[in-house]
Amino acid sequence: MRASNIKFTAFRTLCDEKGLTDPLQQDSLARILHALGIILHYGEDARLKDTTVLKPQWVTSGVYRLLRFNDGTDASGVLTLSDSQP
């Protein structure tokens, strides 16, 4: 998939399409894929449980970009959207 993240309901739909229709097995698959680092899914966190990040590299590169950010003398520590583009 090309999306950086999808709703967990879309993850369930993909599972259904592939023949995995049991919601408990879908939850288990999400936990296993998370443990393997294939997806990021925080099903135990009420704030994040509805989102599945498909590309952990997307998150990692964003964090690294922030850590390496060199704000100019006039930026006052503010990172703009144009600054965050590779």
PDB file of N, CA, C and O in Angstrom:
ATOM      1  N   MET A   1       0.834  -1.189   0.000  1.00  0.00           N
ATOM      2  CA  MET A   1       0.000   0.000   0.000  1.00  0.00           C
ATOM      3  C   MET A   1       0.871   1.242   0.000  1.00  0.00           C
ATOM      4  O   MET A   1       1.957   1.243   0.539  1.00  0.00           O
ATOM      5  N   ARG A   2       0.348   2.275  -0.571  1.00  0.00           N
ATOM      6  CA  ARG A   2       1.117   3.507  -0.677  1.00  0.00           C
ATOM      7  C   ARG A   2       0.855   4.479   0.467  1.00  0.00           C
ATOM      8  O   ARG A   2       1.648   5.365   0.706  1.00  0.00           O
ATOM      9  N   ALA A   3      -0.248   4.313   1.166  1.00  0.00           N
ATOM     10  CA  ALA A   3      -0.603   5.228   2.249  1.00  0.00           C
ATOM     11  C   ALA A   3       0.357   5.075   3.420  1.00  0.00           C
ATOM     12  O   ALA A   3       0.842   3.987   3.706  1.00  0.00           O
ATOM     13  N   SER A   4       0.614   6.186   4.096  1.00  0.00           N
ATOM     14  CA  SER A   4       1.451   6.139   5.291  1.00  0.00           C
ATOM     15  C   SER A   4       0.697   5.529   6.454  1.00  0.00           C
ATOM     16  O   SER A   4       1.278   4.889   7.321  1.00  0.00           O
ATOM     17  N   ASN A   5      -0.616   5.762   6.491  1.00  0.00           N
ATOM     18  CA  ASN A   5      -1.423   5.179   7.553  1.00  0.00           C
ATOM     19  C   ASN A   5      -2.850   4.992   7.074  1.00  0.00           C
ATOM     20  O   ASN A   5      -3.271   5.621   6.111  1.00  0.00           O
ATOM     21  N   ILE A   6      -3.540   4.085   7.730  1.00  0.00           N
ATOM     22  CA  ILE A   6      -4.944   3.837   7.429  1.00  0.00           C
ATOM     23  C   ILE A   6      -5.690   3.674   8.742  1.00  0.00           C
ATOM     24  O   ILE A   6      -5.083   3.390   9.786  1.00  0.00           O
ATOM     25  N   LYS A   7      -6.989   3.841   8.698  1.00  0.00           N
ATOM     26  CA  LYS A   7      -7.830   3.567   9.866  1.00  0.00           C
ATOM     27  C   LYS A   7      -7.843   2.065  10.121  1.00  0.00           C
ATOM     28  O   LYS A   7      -7.687   1.258   9.200  1.00  0.00           O
ATOM     29  N   PHE A   8      -8.039   1.704  11.367  1.00  0.00           N
ATOM     30  CA  PHE A   8      -8.058   0.285  11.698  1.00  0.00           C
ATOM     31  C   PHE A   8      -9.225  -0.423  11.025  1.00  0.00           C
ATOM     32  O   PHE A   8      -9.144  -1.607  10.699  1.00  0.00           O
ATOM     33  N   THR A   9     -10.312   0.291  10.781  1.00  0.00           N
ATOM     34  CA  THR A   9     -11.438  -0.312  10.065  1.00  0.00           C
ATOM     35  C   THR A   9     -11.020  -0.728   8.651  1.00  0.00           C
ATOM     36  O   THR A   9     -11.470  -1.757   8.146  1.00  0.00           O
ATOM     37  N   ALA A  10     -10.159   0.066   8.003  1.00  0.00           N
ATOM     38  CA  ALA A  10      -9.650  -0.299   6.676  1.00  0.00           C
ATOM     39  C   ALA A  10      -8.745  -1.524   6.769  1.00  0.00           C
ATOM     40  O   ALA A  10      -8.742  -2.380   5.876  1.00  0.00           O
ATOM     41  N   PHE A  11      -7.971  -1.619   7.859  1.00  0.00           N
ATOM     42  CA  PHE A  11      -7.145  -2.812   8.094  1.00  0.00           C
ATOM     43  C   PHE A  11      -8.039  -4.038   8.193  1.00  0.00           C
ATOM     44  O   PHE A  11      -7.758  -5.080   7.601  1.00  0.00           O
ATOM     45  N   ARG A  12      -9.151  -3.900   8.931  1.00  0.00           N
ATOM     46  CA  ARG A  12     -10.092  -5.016   9.059  1.00  0.00           C
ATOM     47  C   ARG A  12     -10.676  -5.397   7.696  1.00  0.00           C
ATOM     48  O   ARG A  12     -10.840  -6.584   7.399  1.00  0.00           O
ATOM     49  N   THR A  13     -10.983  -4.407   6.878  1.00  0.00           N
ATOM     50  CA  THR A  13     -11.519  -4.670   5.545  1.00  0.00           C
ATOM     51  C   THR A  13     -10.509  -5.448   4.711  1.00  0.00           C
ATOM     52  O   THR A  13     -10.876  -6.412   4.010  1.00  0.00           O
ATOM     53  N   LEU A  14      -9.236  -5.052   4.776  1.00  0.00           N
ATOM     54  CA  LEU A  14      -8.188  -5.785   4.062  1.00  0.00           C
ATOM     55  C   LEU A  14      -8.106  -7.222   4.552  1.00  0.00           C
ATOM     56  O   LEU A  14      -7.949  -8.152   3.747  1.00  0.00           O
ATOM     57  N   CYS A  15      -8.191  -7.407   5.853  1.00  0.00           N
ATOM     58  CA  CYS A  15      -8.169  -8.768   6.408  1.00  0.00           C
ATOM     59  C   CYS A  15      -9.351  -9.575   5.882  1.00  0.00           C
ATOM     60  O   CYS A  15      -9.187 -10.737   5.478  1.00  0.00           O
ATOM     61  N   ASP A  16     -10.540  -8.956   5.879  1.00  0.00           N
ATOM     62  CA  ASP A  16     -11.731  -9.640   5.362  1.00  0.00           C
ATOM     63  C   ASP A  16     -11.525 -10.071   3.919  1.00  0.00           C
ATOM     64  O   ASP A  16     -11.869 -11.190   3.539  1.00  0.00           O
ATOM     65  N   GLU A  17     -10.964  -9.175   3.106  1.00  0.00           N
ATOM     66  CA  GLU A  17     -10.732  -9.467   1.688  1.00  0.00           C
ATOM     67  C   GLU A  17      -9.762 -10.629   1.496  1.00  0.00           C
ATOM     68  O   GLU A  17      -9.843 -11.356   0.500  1.00  0.00           O
ATOM     69  N   LYS A  18      -8.845 -10.799   2.452  1.00  0.00           N
ATOM     70  CA  LYS A  18      -7.856 -11.877   2.365  1.00  0.00           C
ATOM     71  C   LYS A  18      -8.326 -13.148   3.068  1.00  0.00           C
ATOM     72  O   LYS A  18      -7.579 -14.125   3.172  1.00  0.00           O
ATOM     73  N   GLY A  19      -9.572 -13.137   3.578  1.00  0.00           N
ATOM     74  CA  GLY A  19     -10.129 -14.339   4.190  1.00  0.00           C
ATOM     75  C   GLY A  19      -9.991 -14.430   5.697  1.00  0.00           C
ATOM     76  O   GLY A  19     -10.386 -15.428   6.292  1.00  0.00           O
ATOM     77  N   LEU A  20      -9.427 -13.431   6.328  1.00  0.00           N
ATOM     78  CA  LEU A  20      -9.303 -13.429   7.787  1.00  0.00           C
ATOM     79  C   LEU A  20     -10.457 -12.586   8.340  1.00  0.00           C
ATOM     80  O   LEU A  20     -10.355 -11.372   8.474  1.00  0.00           O
ATOM     81  N   THR A  21     -11.569 -13.241   8.629  1.00  0.00           N
ATOM     82  CA  THR A  21     -12.798 -12.521   8.976  1.00  0.00           C
ATOM     83  C   THR A  21     -13.073 -12.416  10.469  1.00  0.00           C
ATOM     84  O   THR A  21     -13.893 -11.602  10.870  1.00  0.00           O
ATOM     85  N   ASP A  22     -12.403 -13.196  11.276  1.00  0.00           N
ATOM     86  CA  ASP A  22     -12.623 -13.176  12.727  1.00  0.00           C
ATOM     87  C   ASP A  22     -11.946 -11.944  13.331  1.00  0.00           C
ATOM     88  O   ASP A  22     -10.718 -11.802  13.241  1.00  0.00           O
ATOM     89  N   PRO A  23     -12.722 -11.039  13.971  1.00  0.00           N
ATOM     90  CA  PRO A  23     -12.133  -9.828  14.550  1.00  0.00           C
ATOM     91  C   PRO A  23     -11.037 -10.103  15.583  1.00  0.00           C
ATOM     92  O   PRO A  23     -10.068  -9.348  15.666  1.00  0.00           O
ATOM     93  N   LEU A  24     -11.168 -11.184  16.343  1.00  0.00           N
ATOM     94  CA  LEU A  24     -10.129 -11.514  17.328  1.00  0.00           C
ATOM     95  C   LEU A  24      -8.830 -11.908  16.630  1.00  0.00           C
ATOM     96  O   LEU A  24      -7.740 -11.535  17.080  1.00  0.00           O
ATOM     97  N   GLN A  25      -8.933 -12.628  15.535  1.00  0.00           N
ATOM     98  CA  GLN A  25      -7.739 -12.984  14.769  1.00  0.00           C
ATOM     99  C   GLN A  25      -7.140 -11.756  14.088  1.00  0.00           C
ATOM    100  O   GLN A  25      -5.926 -11.642  13.966  1.00  0.00           O
ATOM    101  N   GLN A  26      -7.986 -10.828  13.657  1.00  0.00           N
ATOM    102  CA  GLN A  26      -7.491  -9.581  13.061  1.00  0.00           C
ATOM    103  C   GLN A  26      -6.715  -8.772  14.098  1.00  0.00           C
ATOM    104  O   GLN A  26      -5.649  -8.230  13.805  1.00  0.00           O
ATOM    105  N   ASP A  27      -7.260  -8.707  15.320  1.00  0.00           N
ATOM    106  CA  ASP A  27      -6.551  -8.015  16.407  1.00  0.00           C
ATOM    107  C   ASP A  27      -5.211  -8.690  16.688  1.00  0.00           C
ATOM    108  O   ASP A  27      -4.196  -8.017  16.888  1.00  0.00           O
ATOM    109  N   SER A  28      -5.221 -10.007  16.698  1.00  0.00           N
ATOM    110  CA  SER A  28      -3.994 -10.766  16.938  1.00  0.00           C
ATOM    111  C   SER A  28      -2.978 -10.505  15.836  1.00  0.00           C
ATOM    112  O   SER A  28      -1.786 -10.306  16.111  1.00  0.00           O
ATOM    113  N   LEU A  29      -3.425 -10.488  14.597  1.00  0.00           N
ATOM    114  CA  LEU A  29      -2.534 -10.202  13.476  1.00  0.00           C
ATOM    115  C   LEU A  29      -1.921  -8.812  13.616  1.00  0.00           C
ATOM    116  O   LEU A  29      -0.717  -8.637  13.413  1.00  0.00           O
ATOM    117  N   ALA A  30      -2.730  -7.833  13.994  1.00  0.00           N
ATOM    118  CA  ALA A  30      -2.213  -6.470  14.175  1.00  0.00           C
ATOM    119  C   ALA A  30      -1.137  -6.442  15.260  1.00  0.00           C
ATOM    120  O   ALA A  30      -0.102  -5.790  15.098  1.00  0.00           O
ATOM    121  N   ARG A  31      -1.363  -7.166  16.367  1.00  0.00           N
ATOM    122  CA  ARG A  31      -0.363  -7.221  17.442  1.00  0.00           C
ATOM    123  C   ARG A  31       0.925  -7.881  16.966  1.00  0.00           C
ATOM    124  O   ARG A  31       2.026  -7.421  17.264  1.00  0.00           O
ATOM    125  N   ILE A  32       0.796  -8.959  16.196  1.00  0.00           N
ATOM    126  CA  ILE A  32       1.976  -9.678  15.693  1.00  0.00           C
ATOM    127  C   ILE A  32       2.751  -8.802  14.709  1.00  0.00           C
ATOM    128  O   ILE A  32       3.979  -8.688  14.796  1.00  0.00           O
ATOM    129  N   LEU A  33       2.045  -8.164  13.775  1.00  0.00           N
ATOM    130  CA  LEU A  33       2.712  -7.299  12.802  1.00  0.00           C
ATOM    131  C   LEU A  33       3.380  -6.115  13.489  1.00  0.00           C
ATOM    132  O   LEU A  33       4.455  -5.678  13.078  1.00  0.00           O
ATOM    133  N   HIS A  34       2.765  -5.620  14.551  1.00  0.00           N
ATOM    134  CA  HIS A  34       3.361  -4.532  15.330  1.00  0.00           C
ATOM    135  C   HIS A  34       4.651  -5.021  16.003  1.00  0.00           C
ATOM    136  O   HIS A  34       5.678  -4.356  15.954  1.00  0.00           O
ATOM    137  N   ALA A  35       4.586  -6.210  16.612  1.00  0.00           N
ATOM    138  CA  ALA A  35       5.759  -6.771  17.290  1.00  0.00           C
ATOM    139  C   ALA A  35       6.909  -7.002  16.318  1.00  0.00           C
ATOM    140  O   ALA A  35       8.080  -6.846  16.677  1.00  0.00           O
ATOM    141  N   LEU A  36       6.589  -7.338  15.080  1.00  0.00           N
ATOM    142  CA  LEU A  36       7.610  -7.573  14.059  1.00  0.00           C
ATOM    143  C   LEU A  36       8.117  -6.278  13.419  1.00  0.00           C
ATOM    144  O   LEU A  36       9.091  -6.305  12.671  1.00  0.00           O
ATOM    145  N   GLY A  37       7.443  -5.167  13.699  1.00  0.00           N
ATOM    146  CA  GLY A  37       7.868  -3.891  13.133  1.00  0.00           C
ATOM    147  C   GLY A  37       7.370  -3.646  11.721  1.00  0.00           C
ATOM    148  O   GLY A  37       7.849  -2.748  11.038  1.00  0.00           O
ATOM    149  N   ILE A  38       6.409  -4.434  11.280  1.00  0.00           N
ATOM    150  CA  ILE A  38       5.860  -4.266   9.937  1.00  0.00           C
ATOM    151  C   ILE A  38       4.849  -3.139   9.904  1.00  0.00           C
ATOM    152  O   ILE A  38       4.760  -2.391   8.938  1.00  0.00           O
ATOM    153  N   ILE A  39       4.051  -3.034  10.971  1.00  0.00           N
ATOM    154  CA  ILE A  39       3.134  -1.915  11.137  1.00  0.00           C
ATOM    155  C   ILE A  39       3.304  -1.385  12.552  1.00  0.00           C
ATOM    156  O   ILE A  39       3.891  -2.054  13.407  1.00  0.00           O
ATOM    157  N   LEU A  40       2.801  -0.207  12.773  1.00  0.00           N
ATOM    158  CA  LEU A  40       2.703   0.325  14.124  1.00  0.00           C
ATOM    159  C   LEU A  40       1.227   0.407  14.451  1.00  0.00           C
ATOM    160  O   LEU A  40       0.461   1.069  13.751  1.00  0.00           O
ATOM    161  N   HIS A  41       0.816  -0.299  15.485  1.00  0.00           N
ATOM    162  CA  HIS A  41      -0.585  -0.259  15.918  1.00  0.00           C
ATOM    163  C   HIS A  41      -0.613  -0.318  17.433  1.00  0.00           C
ATOM    164  O   HIS A  41      -0.099  -1.245  18.032  1.00  0.00           O
ATOM    165  N   TYR A  42      -1.210   0.695  18.015  1.00  0.00           N
ATOM    166  CA  TYR A  42      -1.280   0.786  19.470  1.00  0.00           C
ATOM    167  C   TYR A  42      -2.713   0.554  19.916  1.00  0.00           C
ATOM    168  O   TYR A  42      -3.412   1.467  20.351  1.00  0.00           O
ATOM    169  N   GLY A  43      -3.174  -0.675  19.789  1.00  0.00           N
ATOM    170  CA  GLY A  43      -4.549  -1.038  20.103  1.00  0.00           C
ATOM    171  C   GLY A  43      -4.930  -0.853  21.556  1.00  0.00           C
ATOM    172  O   GLY A  43      -6.102  -0.715  21.875  1.00  0.00           O
ATOM    173  N   GLU A  44      -3.960  -0.841  22.438  1.00  0.00           N
ATOM    174  CA  GLU A  44      -4.237  -0.675  23.859  1.00  0.00           C
ATOM    175  C   GLU A  44      -4.380   0.795  24.248  1.00  0.00           C
ATOM    176  O   GLU A  44      -4.868   1.098  25.324  1.00  0.00           O
ATOM    177  N   ASP A  45      -3.961   1.697  23.392  1.00  0.00           N
ATOM    178  CA  ASP A  45      -4.026   3.132  23.669  1.00  0.00           C
ATOM    179  C   ASP A  45      -5.293   3.701  23.045  1.00  0.00           C
ATOM    180  O   ASP A  45      -5.449   3.703  21.821  1.00  0.00           O
ATOM    181  N   ALA A  46      -6.218   4.180  23.868  1.00  0.00           N
ATOM    182  CA  ALA A  46      -7.500   4.677  23.389  1.00  0.00           C
ATOM    183  C   ALA A  46      -7.344   5.809  22.373  1.00  0.00           C
ATOM    184  O   ALA A  46      -8.166   5.956  21.470  1.00  0.00           O
ATOM    185  N   ARG A  47      -6.285   6.604  22.489  1.00  0.00           N
ATOM    186  CA  ARG A  47      -6.080   7.722  21.567  1.00  0.00           C
ATOM    187  C   ARG A  47      -5.611   7.269  20.197  1.00  0.00           C
ATOM    188  O   ARG A  47      -5.807   7.959  19.196  1.00  0.00           O
ATOM    189  N   LEU A  48      -4.965   6.110  20.108  1.00  0.00           N
ATOM    190  CA  LEU A  48      -4.332   5.669  18.870  1.00  0.00           C
ATOM    191  C   LEU A  48      -4.907   4.386  18.290  1.00  0.00           C
ATOM    192  O   LEU A  48      -4.501   3.979  17.203  1.00  0.00           O
ATOM    193  N   LYS A  49      -5.836   3.752  18.966  1.00  0.00           N
ATOM    194  CA  LYS A  49      -6.251   2.413  18.561  1.00  0.00           C
ATOM    195  C   LYS A  49      -6.936   2.353  17.205  1.00  0.00           C
ATOM    196  O   LYS A  49      -6.957   1.311  16.583  1.00  0.00           O
ATOM    197  N   ASP A  50      -7.484   3.461  16.710  1.00  0.00           N
ATOM    198  CA  ASP A  50      -8.176   3.440  15.424  1.00  0.00           C
ATOM    199  C   ASP A  50      -7.260   3.704  14.236  1.00  0.00           C
ATOM    200  O   ASP A  50      -7.713   3.714  13.104  1.00  0.00           O
ATOM    201  N   THR A  51      -5.979   3.946  14.474  1.00  0.00           N
ATOM    202  CA  THR A  51      -5.049   4.220  13.388  1.00  0.00           C
ATOM    203  C   THR A  51      -3.969   3.154  13.350  1.00  0.00           C
ATOM    204  O   THR A  51      -3.414   2.787  14.367  1.00  0.00           O
ATOM    205  N   THR A  52      -3.685   2.649  12.182  1.00  0.00           N
ATOM    206  CA  THR A  52      -2.591   1.713  11.972  1.00  0.00           C
ATOM    207  C   THR A  52      -1.591   2.381  11.049  1.00  0.00           C
ATOM    208  O   THR A  52      -1.930   2.728   9.928  1.00  0.00           O
ATOM    209  N   VAL A  53      -0.393   2.610  11.513  1.00  0.00           N
ATOM    210  CA  VAL A  53       0.637   3.193  10.653  1.00  0.00           C
ATOM    211  C   VAL A  53       1.279   2.055   9.891  1.00  0.00           C
ATOM    212  O   VAL A  53       1.851   1.152  10.480  1.00  0.00           O
ATOM    213  N   LEU A  54       1.184   2.104   8.579  1.00  0.00           N
ATOM    214  CA  LEU A  54       1.689   1.013   7.756  1.00  0.00           C
ATOM    215  C   LEU A  54       3.179   1.079   7.534  1.00  0.00           C
ATOM    216  O   LEU A  54       3.817   0.078   7.325  1.00  0.00           O
ATOM    217  N   LYS A  55       3.729   2.279   7.549  1.00  0.00           N
ATOM    218  CA  LYS A  55       5.141   2.436   7.228  1.00  0.00           C
ATOM    219  C   LYS A  55       5.902   2.982   8.435  1.00  0.00           C
ATOM    220  O   LYS A  55       5.988   4.179   8.630  1.00  0.00           O
ATOM    221  N   PRO A  56       6.459   2.093   9.255  1.00  0.00           N
ATOM    222  CA  PRO A  56       7.247   2.578  10.382  1.00  0.00           C
ATOM    223  C   PRO A  56       8.388   3.491   9.931  1.00  0.00           C
ATOM    224  O   PRO A  56       8.781   4.403  10.651  1.00  0.00           O
ATOM    225  N   GLN A  57       8.906   3.268   8.717  1.00  0.00           N
ATOM    226  CA  GLN A  57       9.972   4.126   8.204  1.00  0.00           C
ATOM    227  C   GLN A  57       9.482   5.562   8.053  1.00  0.00           C
ATOM    228  O   GLN A  57      10.256   6.506   8.192  1.00  0.00           O
ATOM    229  N   TRP A  58       8.196   5.745   7.763  1.00  0.00           N
ATOM    230  CA  TRP A  58       7.599   7.073   7.642  1.00  0.00           C
ATOM    231  C   TRP A  58       7.718   7.811   8.979  1.00  0.00           C
ATOM    232  O   TRP A  58       8.108   8.970   9.022  1.00  0.00           O
ATOM    233  N   VAL A  59       7.402   7.120  10.061  1.00  0.00           N
ATOM    234  CA  VAL A  59       7.495   7.714  11.394  1.00  0.00           C
ATOM    235  C   VAL A  59       8.958   7.989  11.747  1.00  0.00           C
ATOM    236  O   VAL A  59       9.310   9.072  12.199  1.00  0.00           O
ATOM    237  N   THR A  60       9.805   6.993  11.521  1.00  0.00           N
ATOM    238  CA  THR A  60      11.221   7.120  11.863  1.00  0.00           C
ATOM    239  C   THR A  60      11.877   8.271  11.121  1.00  0.00           C
ATOM    240  O   THR A  60      12.604   9.076  11.705  1.00  0.00           O
ATOM    241  N   SER A  61      11.620   8.369   9.812  1.00  0.00           N
ATOM    242  CA  SER A  61      12.249   9.455   9.053  1.00  0.00           C
ATOM    243  C   SER A  61      11.741  10.811   9.516  1.00  0.00           C
ATOM    244  O   SER A  61      12.493  11.781   9.532  1.00  0.00           O
ATOM    245  N   GLY A  62      10.487  10.885   9.935  1.00  0.00           N
ATOM    246  CA  GLY A  62       9.958  12.142  10.457  1.00  0.00           C
ATOM    247  C   GLY A  62      10.638  12.542  11.755  1.00  0.00           C
ATOM    248  O   GLY A  62      10.991  13.710  11.958  1.00  0.00           O
ATOM    249  N   VAL A  63      10.844  11.582  12.637  1.00  0.00           N
ATOM    250  CA  VAL A  63      11.520  11.868  13.903  1.00  0.00           C
ATOM    251  C   VAL A  63      12.974  12.263  13.648  1.00  0.00           C
ATOM    252  O   VAL A  63      13.469  13.241  14.217  1.00  0.00           O
ATOM    253  N   TYR A  64      13.658  11.529  12.782  1.00  0.00           N
ATOM    254  CA  TYR A  64      15.045  11.882  12.459  1.00  0.00           C
ATOM    255  C   TYR A  64      15.139  13.261  11.840  1.00  0.00           C
ATOM    256  O   TYR A  64      16.059  14.019  12.126  1.00  0.00           O
ATOM    257  N   ARG A  65      14.182  13.600  10.999  1.00  0.00           N
ATOM    258  CA  ARG A  65      14.175  14.916  10.375  1.00  0.00           C
ATOM    259  C   ARG A  65      14.067  16.006  11.450  1.00  0.00           C
ATOM    260  O   ARG A  65      14.736  17.029  11.394  1.00  0.00           O
ATOM    261  N   LEU A  66      13.237  15.766  12.440  1.00  0.00           N
ATOM    262  CA  LEU A  66      13.103  16.726  13.542  1.00  0.00           C
ATOM    263  C   LEU A  66      14.383  16.816  14.364  1.00  0.00           C
ATOM    264  O   LEU A  66      14.815  17.904  14.750  1.00  0.00           O
ATOM    265  N   LEU A  67      14.995  15.660  14.636  1.00  0.00           N
ATOM    266  CA  LEU A  67      16.214  15.659  15.442  1.00  0.00           C
ATOM    267  C   LEU A  67      17.375  16.348  14.732  1.00  0.00           C
ATOM    268  O   LEU A  67      18.216  16.969  15.369  1.00  0.00           O
ATOM    269  N   ARG A  68      17.417  16.215  13.419  1.00  0.00           N
ATOM    270  CA  ARG A  68      18.515  16.801  12.652  1.00  0.00           C
ATOM    271  C   ARG A  68      18.223  18.225  12.174  1.00  0.00           C
ATOM    272  O   ARG A  68      19.076  18.838  11.540  1.00  0.00           O
ATOM    273  N   PHE A  69      17.030  18.716  12.455  1.00  0.00           N
ATOM    274  CA  PHE A  69      16.612  20.025  11.942  1.00  0.00           C
ATOM    275  C   PHE A  69      17.521  21.130  12.468  1.00  0.00           C
ATOM    276  O   PHE A  69      17.773  21.248  13.660  1.00  0.00           O
ATOM    277  N   ASN A  70      18.011  21.926  11.553  1.00  0.00           N
ATOM    278  CA  ASN A  70      18.849  23.066  11.905  1.00  0.00           C
ATOM    279  C   ASN A  70      18.043  24.325  11.612  1.00  0.00           C
ATOM    280  O   ASN A  70      17.975  24.779  10.482  1.00  0.00           O
ATOM    281  N   ASP A  71      17.404  24.853  12.664  1.00  0.00           N
ATOM    282  CA  ASP A  71      16.602  26.052  12.416  1.00  0.00           C
ATOM    283  C   ASP A  71      17.519  27.254  12.224  1.00  0.00           C
ATOM    284  O   ASP A  71      18.525  27.397  12.884  1.00  0.00           O
ATOM    285  N   GLY A  72      17.192  28.072  11.276  1.00  0.00           N
ATOM    286  CA  GLY A  72      17.989  29.267  11.003  1.00  0.00           C
ATOM    287  C   GLY A  72      17.925  30.230  12.174  1.00  0.00           C
ATOM    288  O   GLY A  72      17.203  30.028  13.146  1.00  0.00           O
ATOM    289  N   THR A  73      18.658  31.274  12.092  1.00  0.00           N
ATOM    290  CA  THR A  73      18.697  32.234  13.193  1.00  0.00           C
ATOM    291  C   THR A  73      17.361  32.919  13.409  1.00  0.00           C
ATOM    292  O   THR A  73      17.078  33.402  14.494  1.00  0.00           O
ATOM    293  N   ASP A  74      16.500  32.956  12.376  1.00  0.00           N
ATOM    294  CA  ASP A  74      15.219  33.648  12.493  1.00  0.00           C
ATOM    295  C   ASP A  74      14.050  32.713  12.776  1.00  0.00           C
ATOM    296  O   ASP A  74      12.924  33.161  12.900  1.00  0.00           O
ATOM    297  N   ALA A  75      14.283  31.433  12.865  1.00  0.00           N
ATOM    298  CA  ALA A  75      13.192  30.479  12.976  1.00  0.00           C
ATOM    299  C   ALA A  75      12.615  30.377  14.392  1.00  0.00           C
ATOM    300  O   ALA A  75      11.486  29.957  14.567  1.00  0.00           O
ATOM    301  N   SER A  76      13.366  30.736  15.409  1.00  0.00           N
ATOM    302  CA  SER A  76      12.916  30.662  16.807  1.00  0.00           C
ATOM    303  C   SER A  76      12.417  29.270  17.186  1.00  0.00           C
ATOM    304  O   SER A  76      11.485  29.129  17.963  1.00  0.00           O
ATOM    305  N   GLY A  77      13.011  28.237  16.589  1.00  0.00           N
ATOM    306  CA  GLY A  77      12.642  26.871  16.936  1.00  0.00           C
ATOM    307  C   GLY A  77      11.364  26.381  16.292  1.00  0.00           C
ATOM    308  O   GLY A  77      10.872  25.314  16.619  1.00  0.00           O
ATOM    309  N   VAL A  78      10.786  27.138  15.373  1.00  0.00           N
ATOM    310  CA  VAL A  78       9.542  26.751  14.726  1.00  0.00           C
ATOM    311  C   VAL A  78       9.842  25.993  13.443  1.00  0.00           C
ATOM    312  O   VAL A  78      10.580  26.478  12.578  1.00  0.00           O
ATOM    313  N   LEU A  79       9.284  24.802  13.302  1.00  0.00           N
ATOM    314  CA  LEU A  79       9.452  23.974  12.116  1.00  0.00           C
ATOM    315  C   LEU A  79       8.203  24.130  11.271  1.00  0.00           C
ATOM    316  O   LEU A  79       7.100  23.810  11.708  1.00  0.00           O
ATOM    317  N   THR A  80       8.332  24.614  10.056  1.00  0.00           N
ATOM    318  CA  THR A  80       7.188  24.778   9.162  1.00  0.00           C
ATOM    319  C   THR A  80       7.049  23.548   8.282  1.00  0.00           C
ATOM    320  O   THR A  80       7.965  22.730   8.175  1.00  0.00           O
ATOM    321  N   LEU A  81       5.902  23.429   7.625  1.00  0.00           N
ATOM    322  CA  LEU A  81       5.671  22.293   6.750  1.00  0.00           C
ATOM    323  C   LEU A  81       6.705  22.247   5.639  1.00  0.00           C
ATOM    324  O   LEU A  81       7.227  21.190   5.294  1.00  0.00           O
ATOM    325  N   SER A  82       7.087  23.411   5.079  1.00  0.00           N
ATOM    326  CA  SER A  82       8.072  23.420   4.005  1.00  0.00           C
ATOM    327  C   SER A  82       9.451  22.981   4.518  1.00  0.00           C
ATOM    328  O   SER A  82      10.234  22.403   3.778  1.00  0.00           O
ATOM    329  N   ASP A  83       9.747  23.228   5.782  1.00  0.00           N
ATOM    330  CA  ASP A  83      11.017  22.784   6.370  1.00  0.00           C
ATOM    331  C   ASP A  83      11.065  21.271   6.528  1.00  0.00           C
ATOM    332  O   ASP A  83      12.127  20.672   6.540  1.00  0.00           O
ATOM    333  N   SER A  84       9.904  20.641   6.659  1.00  0.00           N
ATOM    334  CA  SER A  84       9.861  19.210   6.936  1.00  0.00           C
ATOM    335  C   SER A  84       9.940  18.369   5.684  1.00  0.00           C
ATOM    336  O   SER A  84      10.026  17.153   5.776  1.00  0.00           O
ATOM    337  N   GLN A  85       9.894  18.949   4.525  1.00  0.00           N
ATOM    338  CA  GLN A  85       9.964  18.196   3.269  1.00  0.00           C
ATOM    339  C   GLN A  85      11.417  17.789   3.003  1.00  0.00           C
ATOM    340  O   GLN A  85      12.313  18.569   3.234  1.00  0.00           O
ATOM    341  N   PRO A  86      11.615  16.560   2.496  1.00  0.00           N
ATOM    342  CA  PRO A  86      12.994  16.100   2.229  1.00  0.00           C
ATOM    343  C   PRO A  86      13.649  16.892   1.129  1.00  0.00           C
ATOM    344  O   PRO A  86      13.087  17.521   0.326  1.00  0.00           O
TER     345      PRO A  86
END
